[in-house]
Short mmCIF file of C-alpha atoms and ligand atoms in Angstrom, two decimals:
data_model
loop_
_atom_site.label_atom_id
_atom_site.label_comp_id
_atom_site.label_asym_id
_atom_site.label_seq_id
_atom_site.Cartn_x
_atom_site.Cartn_y
_atom_site.Cartn_z
CA MET F 11 0.00 0.00 0.00
CA MET F 12 1.50 3.34 -1.11
CA ILE F 13 0.49 6.41 0.90
CA LEU F 14 1.13 10.04 0.03
CA GLY F 15 1.83 11.98 3.23
CA ILE F 16 1.36 15.75 3.32
CA GLU F 17 2.66 18.03 6.07
CA SER F 18 2.23 21.81 6.43
CA SER F 19 1.61 22.43 10.14
CA CYS F 20 4.29 25.06 10.70
CA ASP F 21 7.08 26.31 8.43
CA GLU F 22 7.95 23.20 6.44
CA THR F 23 6.03 22.23 3.32
CA ALA F 24 6.54 18.48 2.99
CA ALA F 25 5.35 15.50 0.97
CA ALA F 26 6.45 11.87 0.99
CA LEU F 27 5.60 8.52 -0.52
CA VAL F 28 5.75 5.64 1.92
CA GLU F 29 4.99 2.00 1.23
CA ARG F 30 3.40 -0.26 3.89
CA GLY F 31 4.04 2.39 6.56
CA GLU F 32 7.77 1.71 6.41
CA ILE F 33 9.65 2.19 3.19
CA VAL F 34 10.24 5.82 2.24
CA HIS F 35 10.35 6.08 -1.55
CA ALA F 36 10.70 9.87 -1.42
CA SER F 37 10.54 12.54 1.26
CA VAL F 38 10.72 16.16 0.15
CA VAL F 39 10.85 19.02 2.66
CA ALA F 40 10.73 22.62 1.47
CA SER F 41 11.94 24.59 4.47
CA GLN F 42 10.90 28.23 4.94
CA THR F 43 13.75 29.04 7.33
CA ASP F 44 15.10 31.76 5.03
CA LEU F 45 11.71 33.53 4.93
CA HIS F 46 11.36 33.72 8.73
CA ALA F 47 15.02 34.31 9.69
CA GLU F 48 14.79 38.10 9.72
CA TYR F 49 11.91 37.92 12.24
CA ALA F 50 13.76 35.33 14.40
CA GLY F 51 10.58 33.24 14.50
CA VAL F 52 7.80 31.86 12.33
CA VAL F 53 5.39 34.52 11.01
CA PRO F 54 2.06 32.68 10.47
CA GLU F 55 0.87 34.78 7.50
CA ILE F 56 4.17 34.36 5.66
CA ALA F 57 4.13 30.63 6.43
CA SER F 58 0.67 30.02 4.97
CA ARG F 59 1.42 32.00 1.81
CA ALA F 60 4.64 30.06 1.27
CA HIS F 61 2.75 26.78 1.75
CA VAL F 62 0.30 27.81 -0.97
CA GLU F 63 3.17 28.50 -3.37
CA ARG F 64 5.18 25.39 -2.52
CA MET F 65 2.60 22.69 -1.88
CA LEU F 66 2.02 21.48 -5.43
CA PRO F 67 5.70 21.67 -6.52
CA THR F 68 6.64 19.72 -3.37
CA ILE F 69 4.08 16.98 -4.06
CA ARG F 70 5.17 16.82 -7.72
CA GLU F 71 8.80 16.51 -6.73
CA ALA F 72 8.05 13.69 -4.27
CA LEU F 73 6.10 11.79 -6.94
CA ALA F 74 8.91 12.30 -9.46
CA ARG F 75 11.67 11.21 -7.08
CA ALA F 76 9.71 8.10 -6.11
CA GLY F 77 8.82 7.34 -9.73
CA VAL F 78 5.20 7.06 -8.67
CA GLY F 79 2.23 8.31 -10.69
CA LEU F 80 -0.86 9.74 -9.01
CA GLY F 81 -2.78 6.62 -10.03
CA MET F 82 -0.44 4.45 -7.93
CA ILE F 83 -1.37 6.18 -4.66
CA ASP F 84 -3.64 4.07 -2.44
CA ALA F 85 -4.45 6.75 0.15
CA VAL F 86 -3.66 10.36 1.07
CA ALA F 87 -2.63 11.15 4.65
CA VAL F 88 -2.36 14.69 5.94
CA GLY F 89 -1.20 16.29 9.18
CA HIS F 90 -4.39 18.11 10.16
CA ARG F 91 -3.52 18.95 13.81
CA PRO F 92 -1.88 20.56 15.74
CA GLY F 93 -0.27 23.61 14.17
CA LEU F 94 -0.84 27.08 12.77
CA ILE F 95 -4.36 27.09 11.42
CA GLY F 96 -3.55 28.93 8.17
CA SER F 97 -0.65 26.57 7.48
CA LEU F 98 -2.63 23.42 8.28
CA LEU F 99 -5.47 24.51 5.98
CA VAL F 100 -3.16 24.48 2.94
CA GLY F 101 -2.14 20.84 3.45
CA VAL F 102 -5.64 19.74 4.39
CA SER F 103 -7.14 21.39 1.28
CA ALA F 104 -4.51 19.82 -1.00
CA ALA F 105 -5.04 16.38 0.55
CA LYS F 106 -8.83 16.60 0.24
CA ALA F 107 -8.61 17.68 -3.39
CA LEU F 108 -6.25 14.82 -4.26
CA ALA F 109 -8.13 12.15 -2.31
CA TRP F 110 -11.45 13.24 -3.82
CA SER F 111 -10.19 13.50 -7.39
CA LEU F 112 -8.35 10.15 -7.21
CA GLY F 113 -11.21 8.42 -5.39
CA ARG F 114 -8.83 7.31 -2.63
CA PRO F 115 -9.23 7.34 1.19
CA LEU F 116 -8.26 10.45 3.14
CA ILE F 117 -6.53 9.99 6.50
CA GLY F 118 -6.19 12.77 9.08
CA VAL F 119 -3.02 12.40 11.14
CA ASP F 120 -2.06 14.11 14.40
CA HIS F 121 1.40 15.62 13.86
CA VAL F 122 2.62 14.91 17.42
CA HIS F 123 1.46 11.30 17.13
CA ALA F 124 3.34 11.04 13.82
CA HIS F 125 6.60 12.24 15.44
CA LEU F 126 6.37 9.20 17.75
CA TYR F 127 6.29 6.96 14.69
CA SER F 128 9.17 8.55 12.77
CA GLY F 129 11.82 6.07 13.98
CA MET F 130 10.04 3.23 12.17
CA LEU F 131 10.76 4.62 8.70
CA ARG F 132 13.56 3.36 6.50
CA PRO F 133 14.92 4.20 3.09
CA THR F 134 14.88 0.81 1.36
CA GLU F 135 13.30 -2.62 1.51
CA ALA F 136 16.65 -4.08 2.53
CA SER F 137 17.22 -2.21 5.80
CA GLY F 138 14.41 -3.64 7.94
CA VAL F 139 13.23 -2.15 11.24
CA GLU F 140 11.98 -4.74 13.72
CA ALA F 141 8.36 -4.29 14.85
CA VAL F 142 7.91 -2.63 18.24
CA ALA F 143 6.81 -4.83 21.14
CA PHE F 144 4.11 -2.94 23.04
CA PRO F 145 3.58 -1.44 25.55
CA ALA F 146 6.27 1.15 24.87
CA LEU F 147 7.23 4.48 26.39
CA GLY F 148 7.04 7.42 23.95
CA LEU F 149 8.72 10.82 24.03
CA VAL F 150 8.03 13.81 21.78
CA VAL F 151 10.42 16.77 22.02
CA SER F 152 9.73 19.45 19.43
CA GLY F 153 9.30 23.16 18.94
CA GLY F 154 5.68 22.99 20.08
CA HIS F 155 5.50 19.91 22.32
CA THR F 156 7.34 18.11 25.08
CA SER F 157 5.38 15.06 26.22
CA MET F 158 5.62 11.43 27.30
CA TYR F 159 3.16 8.71 26.34
CA LEU F 160 2.37 5.10 27.06
CA LEU F 161 1.77 3.29 23.77
CA GLU F 162 -0.32 0.11 23.75
CA SER F 163 -0.11 0.06 19.93
CA TRP F 164 0.68 2.62 17.24
CA THR F 165 -2.91 3.81 17.42
CA ASP F 166 -3.62 3.45 21.16
CA VAL F 167 -1.62 6.14 22.93
CA LYS F 168 -2.12 7.61 26.42
CA ARG F 169 -0.40 10.79 27.56
CA LEU F 170 1.60 10.51 30.79
CA GLY F 171 2.83 14.09 31.04
CA ALA F 172 3.51 17.27 29.09
CA THR F 173 5.12 20.66 29.48
CA ILE F 174 3.26 23.10 31.68
CA ASP F 175 4.85 26.11 29.95
CA ASP F 176 7.41 26.21 27.09
CA ALA F 177 8.28 23.31 24.80
CA ILE F 178 11.92 22.26 24.91
CA GLY F 179 12.54 23.29 21.28
CA GLU F 180 11.06 26.70 22.00
CA ALA F 181 13.50 27.05 24.94
CA PHE F 182 16.41 26.10 22.64
CA ASP F 183 15.28 28.71 20.11
CA LYS F 184 14.79 31.48 22.72
CA VAL F 185 18.13 30.77 24.43
CA ALA F 186 19.85 30.77 21.05
CA ALA F 187 18.31 34.21 20.36
CA VAL F 188 19.55 35.52 23.74
CA LEU F 189 23.04 34.28 22.81
CA GLY F 190 22.80 36.03 19.43
CA LEU F 191 22.74 32.84 17.36
CA PRO F 192 20.95 32.94 14.01
CA PHE F 193 17.52 31.35 13.46
CA PRO F 194 16.79 28.42 13.65
CA GLY F 195 18.30 28.40 17.10
CA GLY F 196 18.21 24.73 18.15
CA PRO F 197 20.73 23.29 15.66
CA ASN F 198 23.02 26.34 15.98
CA LEU F 199 23.02 26.07 19.77
CA ASP F 200 23.79 22.34 19.49
CA ARG F 201 26.85 23.17 17.35
CA LEU F 202 28.05 25.99 19.64
CA ALA F 203 27.73 23.75 22.73
CA ALA F 204 29.90 21.15 21.00
CA SER F 205 32.72 23.60 20.19
CA PRO F 206 36.15 22.63 21.61
CA GLY F 207 37.00 23.72 25.15
CA THR F 208 33.39 24.37 26.17
CA ASN F 209 32.44 23.74 29.81
CA ALA F 210 28.89 22.40 30.31
CA GLN F 211 29.30 22.77 34.11
CA ALA F 212 30.13 26.49 33.91
CA CYS F 213 26.61 27.59 34.94
CA GLU F 214 24.46 25.80 37.52
CA PHE F 215 21.13 26.03 35.72
CA PRO F 216 18.01 24.54 37.31
CA ILE F 217 16.82 21.08 36.23
CA SER F 218 13.07 21.25 36.69
CA ARG F 219 11.48 18.55 38.80
CA ILE F 220 8.08 20.27 39.38
CA ALA F 221 6.93 17.94 42.20
CA PRO F 222 8.06 14.51 43.41
CA GLY F 223 6.62 11.99 40.98
CA SER F 224 5.45 14.59 38.44
CA LEU F 225 5.75 13.48 34.82
CA ASP F 226 5.23 17.00 33.48
CA PHE F 227 7.98 19.25 32.13
CA SER F 228 8.82 22.94 32.61
CA PHE F 229 11.42 24.97 30.74
CA SER F 230 10.48 28.59 31.46
CA GLY F 231 12.57 28.80 34.68
CA LEU F 232 15.62 27.48 32.85
CA LYS F 233 15.07 30.00 30.07
CA THR F 234 14.95 32.87 32.57
CA ALA F 235 18.09 31.57 34.35
CA VAL F 236 19.93 31.68 31.01
CA LEU F 237 18.73 35.22 30.37
CA TYR F 238 20.07 36.33 33.76
CA ALA F 239 23.38 34.51 33.21
CA ALA F 240 23.81 36.28 29.88
CA ARG F 241 22.56 39.76 30.82
CA GLY F 242 22.70 39.91 34.61
CA VAL F 243 19.88 39.81 37.17
CA PRO F 244 17.68 42.93 36.87
CA GLY F 245 18.13 45.21 39.86
CA ALA F 246 20.72 42.92 41.47
CA ARG F 247 23.21 44.68 43.72
CA GLY F 248 25.77 41.87 43.48
CA ALA F 249 28.50 41.44 40.91
CA PRO F 250 27.38 42.13 37.32
CA ALA F 251 27.15 39.18 34.89
CA PRO F 252 30.54 38.23 33.42
CA GLU F 253 31.24 39.73 30.02
CA LEU F 254 29.53 37.77 27.25
CA THR F 255 32.67 36.67 25.43
CA ALA F 256 32.62 33.96 22.77
CA ALA F 257 33.84 31.42 25.36
CA ARG F 258 31.17 32.48 27.88
CA ARG F 259 28.44 32.17 25.22
CA ALA F 260 29.58 28.65 24.41
CA ASP F 261 29.67 27.75 28.14
CA ILE F 262 26.13 29.11 28.65
CA ALA F 263 24.92 27.19 25.57
CA ALA F 264 26.46 23.93 26.80
CA SER F 265 25.23 24.44 30.39
CA PHE F 266 21.70 25.17 29.15
CA GLN F 267 21.71 22.16 26.85
CA ARG F 268 22.88 19.91 29.69
CA ALA F 269 20.13 21.14 32.04
CA ALA F 270 17.41 20.84 29.37
CA VAL F 271 18.46 17.33 28.37
CA GLU F 272 18.87 16.19 32.00
CA ALA F 273 15.31 17.38 32.72
CA VAL F 274 14.04 15.08 29.96
CA ILE F 275 16.11 12.12 31.15
CA LEU F 276 14.93 12.67 34.74
CA LYS F 277 11.26 12.47 33.69
CA LEU F 278 11.88 9.42 31.51
CA ARG F 279 13.42 7.68 34.54
CA ARG F 280 10.38 8.59 36.64
CA ALA F 281 8.06 7.20 33.96
CA LEU F 282 10.11 3.99 33.74
CA ASP F 283 9.89 3.62 37.53
CA GLY F 284 6.16 4.43 37.44
CA PRO F 285 3.46 3.91 34.82
CA ALA F 286 5.89 2.69 32.14
CA ASN F 287 7.52 0.14 34.45
CA GLY F 288 8.30 -3.03 32.49
CA VAL F 289 8.20 -1.58 28.97
CA GLY F 290 10.88 -2.91 26.65
CA THR F 291 11.02 -0.04 24.17
CA LEU F 292 11.49 3.71 24.19
CA VAL F 293 10.33 5.52 21.03
CA ALA F 294 11.30 9.16 20.62
CA GLY F 295 10.67 11.79 17.97
CA GLY F 296 10.39 15.51 17.24
CA GLY F 297 12.91 18.12 16.11
CA VAL F 298 14.91 18.10 19.35
CA THR F 299 15.76 14.39 18.88
CA ALA F 300 18.22 15.76 16.29
CA ASN F 301 20.19 17.16 19.28
CA SER F 302 23.52 15.41 19.70
CA LEU F 303 23.57 15.42 23.51
CA LEU F 304 19.97 14.21 23.79
CA ARG F 305 20.66 11.36 21.34
CA ALA F 306 23.69 10.29 23.37
CA ARG F 307 21.82 10.49 26.70
CA LEU F 308 18.83 8.55 25.31
CA SER F 309 21.20 5.81 24.10
CA GLY F 310 22.83 5.73 27.54
CA LEU F 311 19.46 5.47 29.31
CA ALA F 312 18.32 2.71 26.95
CA ALA F 313 21.51 0.72 27.60
CA GLU F 314 21.22 1.20 31.37
CA ARG F 315 17.57 0.08 31.46
CA SER F 316 17.92 -2.64 28.78
CA LEU F 317 15.47 -0.85 26.51
CA ARG F 318 15.30 -0.90 22.75
CA LEU F 319 15.60 2.71 21.57
CA VAL F 320 13.71 3.69 18.42
CA LEU F 321 14.97 7.05 17.20
CA PRO F 322 14.58 8.69 13.78
CA PRO F 323 17.67 9.75 11.84
CA PRO F 324 18.16 13.54 12.21
CA SER F 325 16.61 14.10 8.75
CA LEU F 326 13.33 12.56 9.97
CA SER F 327 13.49 14.16 13.45
CA ILE F 328 12.34 17.47 12.04
CA ASP F 329 8.97 17.89 10.35
CA ASN F 330 8.43 15.72 7.28
CA GLY F 331 5.68 14.03 5.28
CA ALA F 332 7.05 10.50 5.70
CA MET F 333 6.02 10.24 9.35
CA ILE F 334 2.50 11.38 8.37
CA ALA F 335 2.25 8.70 5.65
CA GLY F 336 3.84 6.08 7.97
CA LEU F 337 1.40 6.55 10.82
CA GLY F 338 -1.40 7.05 8.28
CA TYR F 339 -0.87 3.45 7.19
CA HIS F 340 -1.64 2.17 10.71
CA LEU F 341 -4.61 4.51 11.15
CA HIS F 342 -5.99 3.25 7.84
CA GLY F 343 -5.49 -0.34 9.03
CA ALA F 344 -7.46 0.50 12.19
CA GLY F 345 -10.30 1.91 10.06
CA ARG F 346 -9.59 5.49 11.13
CA VAL F 347 -10.28 7.06 7.76
CA ALA F 348 -11.62 10.60 7.37
CA ASP F 349 -14.00 12.17 4.86
CA LEU F 350 -14.16 15.59 3.23
CA SER F 351 -15.40 17.11 6.47
CA LEU F 352 -11.88 16.71 7.95
CA ARG F 353 -10.94 19.94 9.71
CA ALA F 354 -7.66 21.66 10.50
CA VAL F 355 -7.39 21.90 14.30
CA PRO F 356 -4.80 23.98 16.21
CA THR F 357 -4.40 21.52 19.12
CA SER F 358 -3.19 17.92 19.37
CA ALA F 359 -5.65 15.14 20.17
CA LEU F 360 -3.04 13.19 22.16
O1 KG4 I 429 9.51 18.78 15.20
P1 KG4 I 429 9.92 20.09 14.68
O2 KG4 I 429 10.59 20.16 13.34
O3 KG4 I 429 8.69 21.08 14.62
C1 KG4 I 429 7.67 21.07 15.58
O4 KG4 I 429 6.79 20.18 15.50
O5 KG4 I 429 7.75 21.93 16.47
O6 KG4 I 429 10.85 20.74 15.79
C2 KG4 I 429 11.47 21.96 15.61
C3 KG4 I 429 12.29 22.28 16.85
C4 KG4 I 429 12.84 23.69 16.82
O7 KG4 I 429 12.61 24.29 18.08
C5 KG4 I 429 14.34 23.46 16.58
O8 KG4 I 429 15.15 24.47 17.13
C6 KG4 I 429 14.54 22.14 17.30
O9 KG4 I 429 13.41 21.39 16.94
N1 KG4 I 429 15.78 21.48 16.86
C7 KG4 I 429 16.83 21.27 17.68
C8 KG4 I 429 17.85 20.66 16.89
N2 KG4 I 429 17.36 20.52 15.61
C9 KG4 I 429 16.09 21.02 15.63
N3 KG4 I 429 17.01 21.55 18.99
C10 KG4 I 429 18.19 21.22 19.54
N4 KG4 I 429 19.21 20.65 18.86
C11 KG4 I 429 19.08 20.35 17.55
N5 KG4 I 429 20.09 19.77 16.88
ZN1 ZN I 430 6.94 18.68 14.42
#
């Protein structure tokens, strides 16, 4: 079964062709980073206009790269929630038009749910990914979400905890802006933190715990602590903040990254000692799983707890259409097919 996956929830216009929910024949992502860079953040109106311009060329390019004609598509899956409403509407409208004109099923996919699935995708028939043994613990760390889930199957997912303020990716982006790094902040901060001679212990930033046993996340306190470390505490009578030299910026970046990643690992441990006790697999997805320190710490945790870790390659950590088509296959198998009344919704259903 060949599914066309369409994604337009934020600032990436993406389309992919995925067979049997696994084999990625083509995945095309048209990033709008250049359009939003001068505003240091995504401007919704610019994003939706760019989606309108790029949607059809992106779908055409995916079809061409896969060598697949429209008639060979068995279903059309689209990320219809959560996201910027104007952006989502472009993908949803394109998917409806294609599904209707081809007489093929339409599948509405939750973008956050699809991030959880992204580690199951592979480029060719030859490189197989073993099926996941459920229940599994799930983690989504992205620009809009930071959550943990208990998965009973790919379609039966229960949320264990979520951020009560900022998402981790948002914190990376804001901290990067405070340190004067260009947009998009997360990958640039990752690179700066990894520069030679950097000390990740230089600043004692808070690792949020919230309350004993809490499975929720919080990153706003950490973000403020970084701001004060970089610019000084407002009204403080003590010593002013050290000069923000290149070395100090790198130390702050590394110290922030360590605290943010440790907060995620701490909550995963709590989940593994609590409601996810006994799971054999940890599945993780979302843009921040491209982070080098987080990838290393997740591998370490998996080894320590004898867990199988399912992680997307960095190219599928960030938003893409392949994860939408991949999860769409399982939703279709479970009979969760939409009709032309499918709506774009700003919030996640998970
Ligand atoms: O999943 P995604 O592409 O979009 C959302 O669904 O939000 O995630 C984007 C987020 C951004 O905040 C970006 O800065 C962050 O993922 N990100 C990273 C890295 N690569 C992307 N954060 C830290 N380190 C990275 N290497
Ligand atoms: Zn995303």
